[in-house]
Amino acid sequence: MASLVSCEYRDGIAIVTIDNPPVNAISQAVRAELLAFVHDLNRNTDIRAAVLRCAGRTFVAGADINELGKPPLAPALPEVADAIEGARVPWVAAIHGAALGGGLELSLACTARIADGQARLGLPEVTLGIIPGAGGTVRLPRLVPVPDAVEMVTGGKPVAATAALALGLVDRLCDEDLLSAAIGFADDLAARPGLPPLIGRPCRNATDMDWQGKATAIKAKARGAKAPMEALEALRDSAHLPAHEALKRERERFLRLAASDEAAALRYAFFSERSAGRSLASIASEPADLARVGVVGGGTMGAGIATALLLCGCEVQLLERDAAAAEAAHRRVGEMLDASVGRGSVSREAADQVRNRLAASSDDMPLVSCGLVIEAVFEDIDVKRDVFSRLDAIMPPDAVLATNTSYLDVNRLAEMTVDPTRVLGLHFFAPAHVMKLLEIVRGRHTGDRALATGAALAKRLKKTAVVSGVCHGFIGNRIMAAYRRDCEFMLLEGALPAQIDAAMRDFGFAMGVFEVQDLSGLDIAWAQRKSTASTRDPSLPYCHIADRLCEAGRLGRKTKKGWYDYGDGGQKVDPEVTRIIEEERARAGVNALSMSSVQIMQRILSVMQREGHALLVEGIAESASDIDLVMLTGYGFPRHRGGPMYLAAHESQRTPGSVPAAAIGAASPFKDWLIKP
Ligand code: 3HC
Ligand code: NAI
């Protein structure tokens, strides 16, 4: 087998290169080869210093995630790091790309670090349900101030090279010929022997750390995930115990967490993200040109989509109904750009620059030079069919036409075109310039070029693309509609909105289903129920509670009343809502039963799983992991739980006291309807 680590020599400096594509993950083989070189160089008295660098697009991006959670294979990474730190000669890490996790830990074991200006450095282990396992929590706070180390380890966010220089995390930056600069640096260090290793130094600015305050903040944010708090505890050990004791405890914590359910779920989420949209990767067709993209409708979604497109370098031509609406849409995009500047996600200069690439008009002819047009007009099949008919008439035959519809039949829109192969769904999530998920909806006739265009767009926008077939609500909204409906049946059966919301929050959702409805408004779903009322099957049970709230003018936060009362700014249970629920229970002839938090959550999970299973059987979703990814990235499903389909496959990880999914809802008076075969 080809070696993964090599070494060359230049005037007494050893250049040790790790070459393990694609991201130089530090697998067992890499560890073994690297350790052997450390020992070799210790014995070679012709060597004055060593440079540790990587081939390819990045420095070491971390331990090999495939090995985590399995029995550790020798040599362990801490052994390699200790060997580098204790080496006879100084080692310099030359960092390009990303130095993450075990990669950063290796560099911390070196005597010094030099990075190029594009590098990013971080300890993202908490995002995988673990903590750094090779000295990160012990060496980092000895190099950068403890509060900064705490931020990096418990938050998991990498820092840019310039920030790393300011923190002292790297010693030098170099934008040209990193290797030569690293060799020069190694030479300098060779002339200054006796620099103490990090492990022998005290923690920096430890007294500035408010441990209690940070613990409270982490608890509020973690939504039940354990790793961030464990990371804080490891850093606290590091600040208060002798370094060797802190190292020992860090490793024990790391190994315990690596074997946890939370870490397994987060590894699954990591790999699900990377495997999403795989079917698109094999499409050979050329995508449409995305330099100039048209957006029809500049409301909430159209403006968000236009903002996202502008921020990734596209020119955008917006089409609205009339001049006033076009002006309002232009303003809306400007406000979204300003808000992005306010959030710090884009600089003022960049926002001002992209603003010039936006044009909004009520004339559709400027759309003609766009390679792709995305429709985001009202959710009304007739309005959308008109738009598609018009687009088909004016757009050149090679332009791709997309709809952002939430629920409507993409095939019925494609019917309005002469060539339906150029039509697809591109279902963004609100706010479209922030949310990472994009459902790429493949219609009956959608062709490869349209799909390739969707894939290229997702890549350009840095969004996670999941492919869905056509059905009411595609993957995400169909699952959400199903569990929302079931939650309303649970109200009839005995639960109250606050109980259901609390059960969801306890499970790890940021908000419960009724709180979300109050936030987004109850009127859109109400309008949809009214529009489909004439086609509803009267033999099926129907829950009237939401309709009654809307009829009473309770449309959510915007009317200060919805499922809750927001009269004085806070969110309060409203006896009026409880009364309506009780009246509806009486109308349905149901005797209310008490439901525990666990039962409520199991019921919600089982509905998600049942709908997910149906999506797979019907061929709407390509894989169970795609379904999970949609729920994690689009619907607030807690990432550390993996997703509903993951939980179904790992029954033991269900909430404590679990009962088999098949039994869930069996006691419901609505079971014939709820539990379809
Ligand atoms: N281990 C194994 N495989 C990895 C990996 C890792 N650490 N990091 C990335 N990969 C794989 C991906 O699965 C993907 O494989 P595929 O092509 O077969 O799908 C391939 O490398 C490329 O990855 P991306 O698609 O993510 O490439 P990008 O260029 O978009 O991103 C990256 C590169 C920023 C390095 C990103 O891959 C990343 O964030 N990786 C994970 C970093 C991380 O979490 N490191 C910590 C690991 S835990 C650890 O180090 C424990 C230690 O403390 C002991
Ligand atoms: P909106 O009501 O905020 O905006 C619709 C815009 O379309 C309005 O500005 C209107 O003037 C314009 N419009 C209507 N007819 C037009 C026409 N013939 N030509 C040009 N412009 C026209 O609606 P919103 O929320 O932006 O939704 C748009 C689409 O996106 C809908 O299909 C909706 O289902 C979908 N969607 C909405 C999400 C949301 O959270 N709001 C999320 C994902 C998809």
PDB file of N, CA and C in Angstrom, residues 510-538:
ATOM      1  N   ALA A 510     -36.518  23.585  19.236  1.00  0.00           N
ATOM      2  CA  ALA A 510     -36.425  24.932  19.814  1.00  0.00           C
ATOM      3  C   ALA A 510     -37.816  25.422  20.207  1.00  0.00           C
ATOM      4  N   MET A 511     -38.830  25.017  19.442  1.00  0.00           N
ATOM      5  CA  MET A 511     -40.213  25.433  19.727  1.00  0.00           C
ATOM      6  C   MET A 511     -41.131  24.256  19.456  1.00  0.00           C
ATOM      7  N   GLY A 512     -42.287  24.278  20.121  1.00  0.00           N
ATOM      8  CA  GLY A 512     -43.280  23.254  19.848  1.00  0.00           C
ATOM      9  C   GLY A 512     -44.119  23.635  18.642  1.00  0.00           C
ATOM     10  N   VAL A 513     -44.927  22.683  18.188  1.00  0.00           N
ATOM     11  CA  VAL A 513     -45.668  22.859  16.940  1.00  0.00           C
ATOM     12  C   VAL A 513     -46.684  24.008  17.024  1.00  0.00           C
ATOM     13  N   PHE A 514     -47.281  24.221  18.208  1.00  0.00           N
ATOM     14  CA  PHE A 514     -48.273  25.300  18.314  1.00  0.00           C
ATOM     15  C   PHE A 514     -47.580  26.669  18.426  1.00  0.00           C
ATOM     16  N   GLU A 515     -46.439  26.681  19.087  1.00  0.00           N
ATOM     17  CA  GLU A 515     -45.665  27.930  19.164  1.00  0.00           C
ATOM     18  C   GLU A 515     -45.194  28.345  17.771  1.00  0.00           C
ATOM     19  N   VAL A 516     -44.790  27.382  16.975  1.00  0.00           N
ATOM     20  CA  VAL A 516     -44.344  27.686  15.605  1.00  0.00           C
ATOM     21  C   VAL A 516     -45.506  28.263  14.793  1.00  0.00           C
ATOM     22  N   GLN A 517     -46.676  27.649  14.935  1.00  0.00           N
ATOM     23  CA  GLN A 517     -47.842  28.156  14.177  1.00  0.00           C
ATOM     24  C   GLN A 517     -48.161  29.594  14.576  1.00  0.00           C
ATOM     25  N   ASP A 518     -48.074  29.881  15.875  1.00  0.00           N
ATOM     26  CA  ASP A 518     -48.361  31.250  16.324  1.00  0.00           C
ATOM     27  C   ASP A 518     -47.347  32.232  15.736  1.00  0.00           C
ATOM     28  N   LEU A 519     -46.115  31.754  15.597  1.00  0.00           N
ATOM     29  CA  LEU A 519     -45.069  32.633  15.063  1.00  0.00           C
ATOM     30  C   LEU A 519     -45.297  32.894  13.574  1.00  0.00           C
ATOM     31  N   SER A 520     -45.615  31.858  12.814  1.00  0.00           N
ATOM     32  CA  SER A 520     -45.728  32.069  11.359  1.00  0.00           C
ATOM     33  C   SER A 520     -47.136  32.499  10.943  1.00  0.00           C
ATOM     34  N   GLY A 521     -48.110  32.394  11.826  1.00  0.00           N
ATOM     35  CA  GLY A 521     -49.475  32.838  11.487  1.00  0.00           C
ATOM     36  C   GLY A 521     -50.350  31.655  11.119  1.00  0.00           C
ATOM     37  N   LEU A 522     -51.596  31.664  11.618  1.00  0.00           N
ATOM     38  CA  LEU A 522     -52.496  30.530  11.389  1.00  0.00           C
ATOM     39  C   LEU A 522     -53.311  30.698  10.112  1.00  0.00           C
ATOM     40  N   ASP A 523     -53.235  31.880   9.500  1.00  0.00           N
ATOM     41  CA  ASP A 523     -54.158  32.187   8.401  1.00  0.00           C
ATOM     42  C   ASP A 523     -53.870  31.443   7.102  1.00  0.00           C
ATOM     43  N   ILE A 524     -52.560  31.176   6.803  1.00  0.00           N
ATOM     44  CA  ILE A 524     -52.246  30.537   5.508  1.00  0.00           C
ATOM     45  C   ILE A 524     -52.818  29.116   5.480  1.00  0.00           C
ATOM     46  N   ALA A 525     -52.575  28.380   6.571  1.00  0.00           N
ATOM     47  CA  ALA A 525     -53.098  27.006   6.634  1.00  0.00           C
ATOM     48  C   ALA A 525     -54.627  27.032   6.635  1.00  0.00           C
ATOM     49  N   TRP A 526     -55.196  28.043   7.277  1.00  0.00           N
ATOM     50  CA  TRP A 526     -56.673  28.164   7.320  1.00  0.00           C
ATOM     51  C   TRP A 526     -57.210  28.360   5.901  1.00  0.00           C
ATOM     52  N   ALA A 527     -56.555  29.258   5.149  1.00  0.00           N
ATOM     53  CA  ALA A 527     -56.993  29.510   3.766  1.00  0.00           C
ATOM     54  C   ALA A 527     -56.907  28.216   2.966  1.00  0.00           C
ATOM     55  N   GLN A 528     -55.858  27.457   3.202  1.00  0.00           N
ATOM     56  CA  GLN A 528     -55.688  26.215   2.451  1.00  0.00           C
ATOM     57  C   GLN A 528     -56.779  25.197   2.815  1.00  0.00           C
ATOM     58  N   ARG A 529     -57.120  25.136   4.126  1.00  0.00           N
ATOM     59  CA  ARG A 529     -58.178  24.194   4.550  1.00  0.00           C
ATOM     60  C   ARG A 529     -59.504  24.595   3.917  1.00  0.00           C
ATOM     61  N   LYS A 530     -59.742  25.913   3.870  1.00  0.00           N
ATOM     62  CA  LYS A 530     -61.014  26.367   3.294  1.00  0.00           C
ATOM     63  C   LYS A 530     -61.070  26.028   1.805  1.00  0.00           C
ATOM     64  N   SER A 531     -59.912  26.205   1.128  1.00  0.00           N
ATOM     65  CA  SER A 531     -59.922  25.987  -0.325  1.00  0.00           C
ATOM     66  C   SER A 531     -60.098  24.511  -0.673  1.00  0.00           C
ATOM     67  N   THR A 532     -59.760  23.610   0.275  1.00  0.00           N
ATOM     68  CA  THR A 532     -59.899  22.176  -0.035  1.00  0.00           C
ATOM     69  C   THR A 532     -61.111  21.560   0.678  1.00  0.00           C
ATOM     70  N   ALA A 533     -61.897  22.416   1.361  1.00  0.00           N
ATOM     71  CA  ALA A 533     -63.013  21.895   2.183  1.00  0.00           C
ATOM     72  C   ALA A 533     -63.995  21.079   1.342  1.00  0.00           C
ATOM     73  N   SER A 534     -64.260  21.545   0.092  1.00  0.00           N
ATOM     74  CA  SER A 534     -65.294  20.874  -0.702  1.00  0.00           C
ATOM     75  C   SER A 534     -64.859  19.469  -1.127  1.00  0.00           C
ATOM     76  N   THR A 535     -63.536  19.211  -1.133  1.00  0.00           N
ATOM     77  CA  THR A 535     -63.072  17.889  -1.585  1.00  0.00           C
ATOM     78  C   THR A 535     -62.734  16.966  -0.403  1.00  0.00           C
ATOM     79  N   ARG A 536     -62.952  17.463   0.825  1.00  0.00           N
ATOM     80  CA  ARG A 536     -62.604  16.646   2.002  1.00  0.00           C
ATOM     81  C   ARG A 536     -63.578  15.477   2.143  1.00  0.00           C
ATOM     82  N   ASP A 537     -63.056  14.324   2.532  1.00  0.00           N
ATOM     83  CA  ASP A 537     -63.902  13.141   2.713  1.00  0.00           C
ATOM     84  C   ASP A 537     -64.648  13.281   4.049  1.00  0.00           C
ATOM     85  N   PRO A 538     -65.990  13.417   4.017  1.00  0.00           N
ATOM     86  CA  PRO A 538     -66.727  13.657   5.258  1.00  0.00           C
ATOM     87  C   PRO A 538     -66.716  12.454   6.199  1.00  0.00           C
TER      88      PRO A 538
END
